[in-house]
């Protein structure tokens, strides 16, 4: 029996695809939803209800929330920290109440991250591979992406809006805090929110840093198996779990993603699968150059079939989805989230599990 459920990611606002398109992806009954939230503010019950209604109108349920964004005030332990944490706790209560009101039993799931000042970081935004697929990547030898490449997104992957000068100050604050400062903030946050999550039957899955190394002097802390173990040890609870993203972890060549999965799979709340190719054999001041590639790629560095076999044999029950994929067939790459490539990637993942469960 296959216990892992396939899902697809949609956006609560501004999704480029009609919900009806997601219905055409075989085997998907529930979606994961990225909530375009204002960090530090409560996500109100009415908004959660509306998203659930929209999903229900086309026959979908909600598998995972990605993500209720954690503010930089929490990560930097600024004066607004406790106010923002209380807003986050109220959001968790609203989420649990909205799900129960529709007769949906827990556990409910949230994928979140503790990266800053940006979220996932890339500076190669449209590199063509040998099949002319448009790929994302990171190369420490290349400059940061220019604003003209990002459109209306001031910084790739992060929702807080800053002027250029404000952004420089925030980056400087993160560098000054360092890794142990971020660990202090994460511990404080988890000790505050995990009891609330447990009361609401919510499983919190922390996503590893992407990429999983310090980027241009910015500290990253959730970047290997030891860090993930440290996270779950801070508050031992079923509600304090991991979003397993081997594609993020594999960006650091020192990480053995198979060993991490063997050690920590009981804590997996959710799984993302993507693949990467390295652009150089060596690191550059501790940073690795890589390009995101298709899920099935013989040159890829993520052993996706072996990982899925391990999770299947262990009886892992975490939902999963195809993560970043190249732009294909002339469709909008959408910074790695083009619908066609993700749907094809998901079919590949489903095929692996079907073969194992046959």
Coordinates of C-alpha atoms in Angstrom, one line a residue:
X1 CA 0.0 0.0 0.0
X2 CA 1.3 3.5 -0.9
X3 CA 0.8 5.9 2.1
X4 CA 2.5 9.0 0.5
X5 CA 0.0 11.3 -1.1
X6 CA 0.8 13.3 -4.3
X7 CA 0.0 17.0 -4.2
X8 CA 0.5 20.1 -6.3
X9 CA 1.4 23.6 -5.1
X10 CA -0.9 26.6 -5.9
X11 CA -0.9 30.2 -4.7
X12 CA -3.7 31.7 -2.6
X13 CA -3.5 34.9 -4.7
X14 CA -2.0 35.6 -8.1
X15 CA -1.7 32.0 -9.3
X16 CA -1.0 32.0 -13.0
X17 CA -3.0 28.8 -13.5
X18 CA -6.8 28.3 -13.2
X19 CA -7.7 25.8 -10.5
X20 CA -9.3 23.7 -13.2
X21 CA -5.8 23.1 -14.7
X22 CA -4.7 21.4 -11.4
X23 CA -7.6 19.0 -11.8
X24 CA -6.1 17.7 -14.9
X25 CA -3.0 16.3 -13.1
X26 CA -3.6 12.6 -12.5
X27 CA -3.9 11.3 -8.9
X28 CA -4.0 14.7 -7.1
X29 CA -7.0 15.0 -4.8
X30 CA -5.6 17.7 -2.4
X31 CA -3.4 20.7 -3.1
X32 CA -0.8 22.5 -1.1
X33 CA -1.4 26.3 -0.9
X34 CA 1.2 29.1 -0.6
X35 CA -0.5 31.9 1.4
X36 CA 0.6 35.3 0.3
X37 CA 0.7 36.7 3.8
X38 CA 2.0 39.9 5.4
X39 CA 4.7 38.7 7.8
X40 CA 3.8 39.5 11.4
X41 CA 0.1 39.8 10.8
X42 CA -2.7 37.3 11.6
X43 CA -4.1 35.3 8.7
X44 CA -7.8 35.7 9.4
X45 CA -10.2 32.9 9.6
X46 CA -12.3 34.4 6.8
X47 CA -9.4 34.2 4.4
X48 CA -8.7 30.6 5.3
X49 CA -12.4 29.7 4.9
X50 CA -12.4 31.3 1.4
X51 CA -9.4 29.3 0.2
X52 CA -11.0 26.1 1.5
X53 CA -14.2 27.0 -0.3
X54 CA -12.4 27.7 -3.6
X55 CA -10.7 24.3 -3.4
X56 CA -13.9 22.6 -2.5
X57 CA -15.7 24.1 -5.5
X58 CA -13.5 22.1 -7.9
X59 CA -13.3 19.0 -5.7
X60 CA -10.0 19.6 -4.0
X61 CA -9.0 19.4 -0.3
X62 CA -6.1 21.1 1.4
X63 CA -3.0 18.9 2.1
X64 CA -0.4 21.4 3.4
X65 CA -0.1 25.1 3.9
X66 CA 3.0 26.6 2.4
X67 CA 3.7 28.9 4.2
X68 CA 2.6 31.3 6.9
X69 CA 5.7 33.5 6.5
X70 CA 7.8 34.2 9.6
X71 CA 8.8 37.9 9.9
X72 CA 12.4 39.1 10.0
X73 CA 11.5 40.7 13.4
X74 CA 11.2 37.2 14.8
X75 CA 14.4 36.0 13.1
X76 CA 16.3 39.0 14.3
X77 CA 14.7 39.1 17.7
X78 CA 13.6 42.7 17.3
X79 CA 11.1 44.6 19.5
X80 CA 8.1 43.3 17.5
X81 CA 9.1 39.7 18.0
X82 CA 6.6 38.7 20.7
X83 CA 3.7 40.5 19.0
X84 CA 4.5 38.7 15.7
X85 CA 4.8 35.4 17.4
X86 CA 1.4 35.8 19.0
X87 CA 0.0 36.7 15.6
X88 CA 1.5 33.5 14.2
X89 CA -0.1 31.5 17.1
X90 CA -3.5 33.0 16.3
X91 CA -3.0 32.1 12.7
X92 CA -2.4 28.5 13.7
X93 CA -5.6 28.6 15.8
X94 CA -7.5 30.0 12.9
X95 CA -6.2 27.3 10.6
X96 CA -7.2 24.5 12.9
X97 CA -10.6 26.0 13.4
X98 CA -11.2 26.4 9.7
X99 CA -10.3 22.8 9.0
X100 CA -12.4 21.4 11.8
X101 CA -15.4 23.6 10.7
X102 CA -15.4 21.7 7.4
X103 CA -15.4 18.3 9.2
X104 CA -11.7 17.7 8.3
X105 CA -9.8 15.6 10.9
X106 CA -6.2 16.3 11.7
X107 CA -3.3 16.2 11.6
X108 CA -3.0 19.4 9.5
X109 CA 0.3 20.3 8.1
X110 CA 2.4 23.5 7.5
X111 CA 5.7 23.8 5.6
X112 CA 7.7 26.8 6.7
X113 CA 11.3 28.0 6.7
X114 CA 13.7 30.1 8.8
X115 CA 15.8 31.6 6.1
X116 CA 16.7 35.3 6.0
X117 CA 16.9 37.9 4.9
X118 CA 15.9 36.3 1.6
X119 CA 14.0 33.0 1.2
X120 CA 15.5 30.6 -1.4
X121 CA 18.4 32.2 -3.2
X122 CA 19.2 32.0 -7.0
X123 CA 21.3 34.2 -9.3
X124 CA 20.9 32.2 -12.4
X125 CA 17.3 32.8 -13.4
X126 CA 17.1 31.5 -17.0
X127 CA 20.0 29.2 -18.1
X128 CA 19.3 26.9 -21.1
X129 CA 20.4 23.4 -20.7
X130 CA 21.4 21.1 -23.7
X131 CA 17.7 20.4 -24.3
X132 CA 16.9 24.2 -24.3
X133 CA 14.9 23.9 -21.0
X134 CA 15.1 27.1 -18.9
X135 CA 16.7 26.4 -15.6
X136 CA 17.3 28.2 -12.3
X137 CA 20.6 27.9 -10.5
X138 CA 23.2 29.5 -8.3
X139 CA 26.8 30.3 -9.1
X140 CA 28.9 32.2 -6.5
X141 CA 31.1 33.4 -9.3
X142 CA 28.2 35.4 -10.8
X143 CA 26.6 38.6 -9.5
X144 CA 23.3 39.0 -7.7
X145 CA 20.2 39.1 -9.9
X146 CA 19.4 42.6 -11.1
X147 CA 16.0 44.1 -10.3
X148 CA 15.1 44.0 -14.0
X149 CA 15.3 40.2 -13.9
X150 CA 13.0 40.0 -10.9
X151 CA 10.1 42.0 -12.2
X152 CA 7.9 43.3 -9.3
X153 CA 9.7 41.1 -6.7
X154 CA 12.3 43.2 -4.9
X155 CA 14.2 40.1 -3.8
X156 CA 13.7 36.6 -5.2
X157 CA 11.7 34.3 -2.9
X158 CA 10.9 36.7 0.0
X159 CA 7.7 38.7 0.5
X160 CA 8.8 41.5 2.8
X161 CA 9.3 44.7 0.8
X162 CA 12.3 47.0 1.3
X163 CA 13.9 49.9 -0.4
X164 CA 17.5 49.2 -1.5
X165 CA 18.9 51.0 1.6
X166 CA 16.5 49.2 4.0
X167 CA 17.5 45.9 2.3
X168 CA 21.2 46.6 2.8
X169 CA 20.6 47.3 6.5
X170 CA 18.6 44.1 7.0
X171 CA 21.3 42.0 5.3
X172 CA 23.9 43.7 7.6
X173 CA 21.8 42.8 10.7
X174 CA 21.6 39.1 9.7
X175 CA 25.4 39.0 9.1
X176 CA 25.9 40.6 12.5
X177 CA 23.5 38.1 14.2
X178 CA 25.4 35.1 12.8
X179 CA 24.4 31.5 13.0
X180 CA 24.1 31.2 16.8
X181 CA 21.9 34.3 16.8
X182 CA 19.5 32.7 14.4
X183 CA 19.5 29.5 16.4
X184 CA 18.5 31.5 19.5
X185 CA 15.7 33.1 17.6
X186 CA 14.5 29.7 16.2
X187 CA 14.6 28.1 19.6
X188 CA 12.5 30.9 21.1
X189 CA 10.0 30.7 18.2
X190 CA 9.6 26.9 18.4
X191 CA 9.1 26.9 22.2
X192 CA 6.3 29.5 21.7
X193 CA 4.5 28.0 18.8
X194 CA 4.8 24.2 19.0
X195 CA 2.5 23.9 22.1
X196 CA -0.2 25.8 20.1
X197 CA 0.4 23.7 17.0
X198 CA 0.0 20.5 19.1
X199 CA -3.3 21.8 20.6
X200 CA -4.5 22.4 17.0
X201 CA -3.3 19.0 15.7
X202 CA -0.9 20.8 13.3
X203 CA 2.4 19.3 12.2
X204 CA 5.0 21.9 11.5
X205 CA 7.6 20.9 8.9
X206 CA 10.7 23.1 8.8
X207 CA 12.2 23.3 5.3
X208 CA 16.0 23.2 5.1
X209 CA 17.8 26.3 3.9
X210 CA 18.0 26.7 0.2
X211 CA 20.8 26.5 -0.8
X212 CA 22.2 24.7 2.2
X213 CA 25.2 26.8 2.8
X214 CA 26.0 30.4 3.9
X215 CA 25.3 32.6 0.9
X216 CA 27.5 35.7 0.4
X217 CA 28.1 36.1 4.1
X218 CA 24.5 35.6 5.1
X219 CA 24.2 33.0 7.8
X220 CA 22.2 29.8 7.2
X221 CA 21.5 27.3 9.9
X222 CA 19.2 24.5 8.7
X223 CA 21.7 23.1 6.2
X224 CA 22.6 19.5 7.2
X225 CA 21.4 16.4 9.1
X226 CA 22.9 17.6 12.4
X227 CA 21.0 20.9 12.1
X228 CA 17.7 19.1 11.4
X229 CA 18.3 16.8 14.4
X230 CA 18.9 19.8 16.5
X231 CA 15.6 21.3 15.4
X232 CA 13.5 18.4 16.4
X233 CA 15.4 18.1 19.7
X234 CA 14.5 21.7 20.7
X235 CA 10.9 20.8 21.4
X236 CA 10.4 17.0 21.2
X237 CA 6.9 16.8 19.8
X238 CA 5.1 15.2 16.8
X239 CA 4.2 18.8 15.9
X240 CA 7.8 19.8 15.6
X241 CA 8.9 18.1 12.3
X242 CA 10.7 18.5 9.0
X243 CA 9.9 19.2 5.4
X244 CA 12.3 16.9 3.7
X245 CA 13.8 18.6 0.6
X246 CA 16.7 16.6 -0.6
X247 CA 17.2 19.0 -3.5
X248 CA 18.0 21.8 -1.1
X249 CA 20.2 19.7 1.1
X250 CA 22.1 18.3 -1.9
X251 CA 23.2 21.8 -2.9
X252 CA 25.9 21.3 -0.3
X253 CA 28.0 18.5 -1.6
X254 CA 29.0 17.4 1.9
X255 CA 25.5 16.3 2.6
X256 CA 24.5 12.6 2.2
X257 CA 20.8 12.9 1.6
X258 CA 20.2 9.1 1.9
X259 CA 21.8 9.1 5.4
X260 CA 19.7 12.1 6.4
X261 CA 16.5 10.4 5.2
X262 CA 17.4 7.1 7.0
X263 CA 18.1 9.0 10.3
X264 CA 15.2 11.5 10.3
X265 CA 12.3 10.1 8.2
X266 CA 10.0 9.6 11.2
X267 CA 10.0 13.4 11.6
X268 CA 9.1 14.1 7.9
X269 CA 5.8 16.1 7.7
X270 CA 6.0 16.8 4.0
X271 CA 8.4 16.1 1.1
X272 CA 9.6 18.2 -1.8
X273 CA 11.5 16.5 -4.6
X274 CA 13.7 18.3 -7.1
X275 CA 17.0 17.5 -8.8
X276 CA 20.2 19.5 -9.4
X277 CA 23.4 19.3 -11.4
X278 CA 26.7 20.8 -10.1
X279 CA 28.5 23.2 -12.3
X280 CA 31.9 22.7 -10.8
X281 CA 33.6 20.0 -8.9
X282 CA 34.9 22.2 -6.1
X283 CA 33.4 24.8 -3.7
X284 CA 34.1 28.5 -3.9
X285 CA 34.7 29.9 -0.4
X286 CA 32.2 27.3 1.0
X287 CA 29.6 27.9 -1.7
X288 CA 28.6 25.5 -4.5
X289 CA 27.6 26.2 -8.1
X290 CA 24.6 24.3 -9.3
X291 CA 21.7 24.2 -11.8
X292 CA 18.3 22.9 -11.2
X293 CA 17.3 20.1 -13.6
X294 CA 14.5 17.8 -14.5
X295 CA 13.5 15.2 -11.8
X296 CA 14.6 12.3 -14.0
X297 CA 18.1 13.2 -15.0
X298 CA 21.0 10.7 -15.2
X299 CA 23.4 13.6 -14.6
X300 CA 21.4 14.8 -11.5
X301 CA 22.9 14.6 -8.0
X302 CA 19.7 13.7 -6.1
X303 CA 19.0 9.9 -5.9
X304 CA 15.2 10.4 -6.1
X305 CA 14.3 6.7 -6.9
X306 CA 16.4 5.5 -4.0
X307 CA 15.0 8.1 -1.6
X308 CA 11.4 7.2 -2.5
X309 CA 12.1 3.5 -2.2
X310 CA 13.5 4.1 1.3
X311 CA 10.5 6.2 2.4
X312 CA 8.1 3.7 0.9
X313 CA 9.7 0.8 2.7
X314 CA 9.8 2.7 6.0
X315 CA 6.0 3.5 5.7
X316 CA 6.4 7.2 5.5
X317 CA 3.0 9.0 5.4
X318 CA 4.2 12.5 4.4
X319 CA 2.5 14.0 1.4
X320 CA 4.9 14.9 -1.4
X321 CA 5.1 17.1 -4.5
X322 CA 7.4 17.8 -7.4
X323 CA 9.4 21.0 -6.6
X324 CA 11.3 23.3 -8.8
X325 CA 11.6 22.2 -12.4
X326 CA 12.9 23.7 -15.7
X327 CA 10.6 25.7 -18.0
X328 CA 9.5 23.4 -20.9
X329 CA 7.7 23.6 -24.2
X330 CA 7.8 27.4 -24.2
X331 CA 5.6 27.7 -21.1
X332 CA 6.4 30.3 -18.5
X333 CA 9.1 28.9 -16.2
X334 CA 7.7 31.0 -13.3
X335 CA 10.9 30.8 -11.4
X336 CA 10.9 27.0 -11.3
X337 CA 7.2 26.6 -10.8
X338 CA 5.9 26.1 -14.3
X339 CA 2.8 23.9 -14.2
X340 CA 3.7 21.6 -17.1
X341 CA 7.2 20.7 -15.8
X342 CA 5.9 20.2 -12.3
X343 CA 3.1 18.0 -13.5
X344 CA 5.6 15.9 -15.5
X345 CA 7.8 15.7 -12.5
X346 CA 5.0 14.5 -10.3
X347 CA 4.1 11.8 -12.8
X348 CA 7.7 10.6 -12.6
X349 CA 7.5 10.5 -8.8
X350 CA 4.1 8.7 -8.9
X351 CA 5.5 6.2 -11.3
X352 CA 8.3 5.3 -8.9
X353 CA 5.9 4.7 -6.0
X354 CA 3.5 2.8 -8.2
X355 CA 6.3 0.4 -9.2
X356 CA 7.3 -0.1 -5.6
X357 CA 3.7 -0.7 -4.5
X358 CA 2.8 -3.0 -7.4

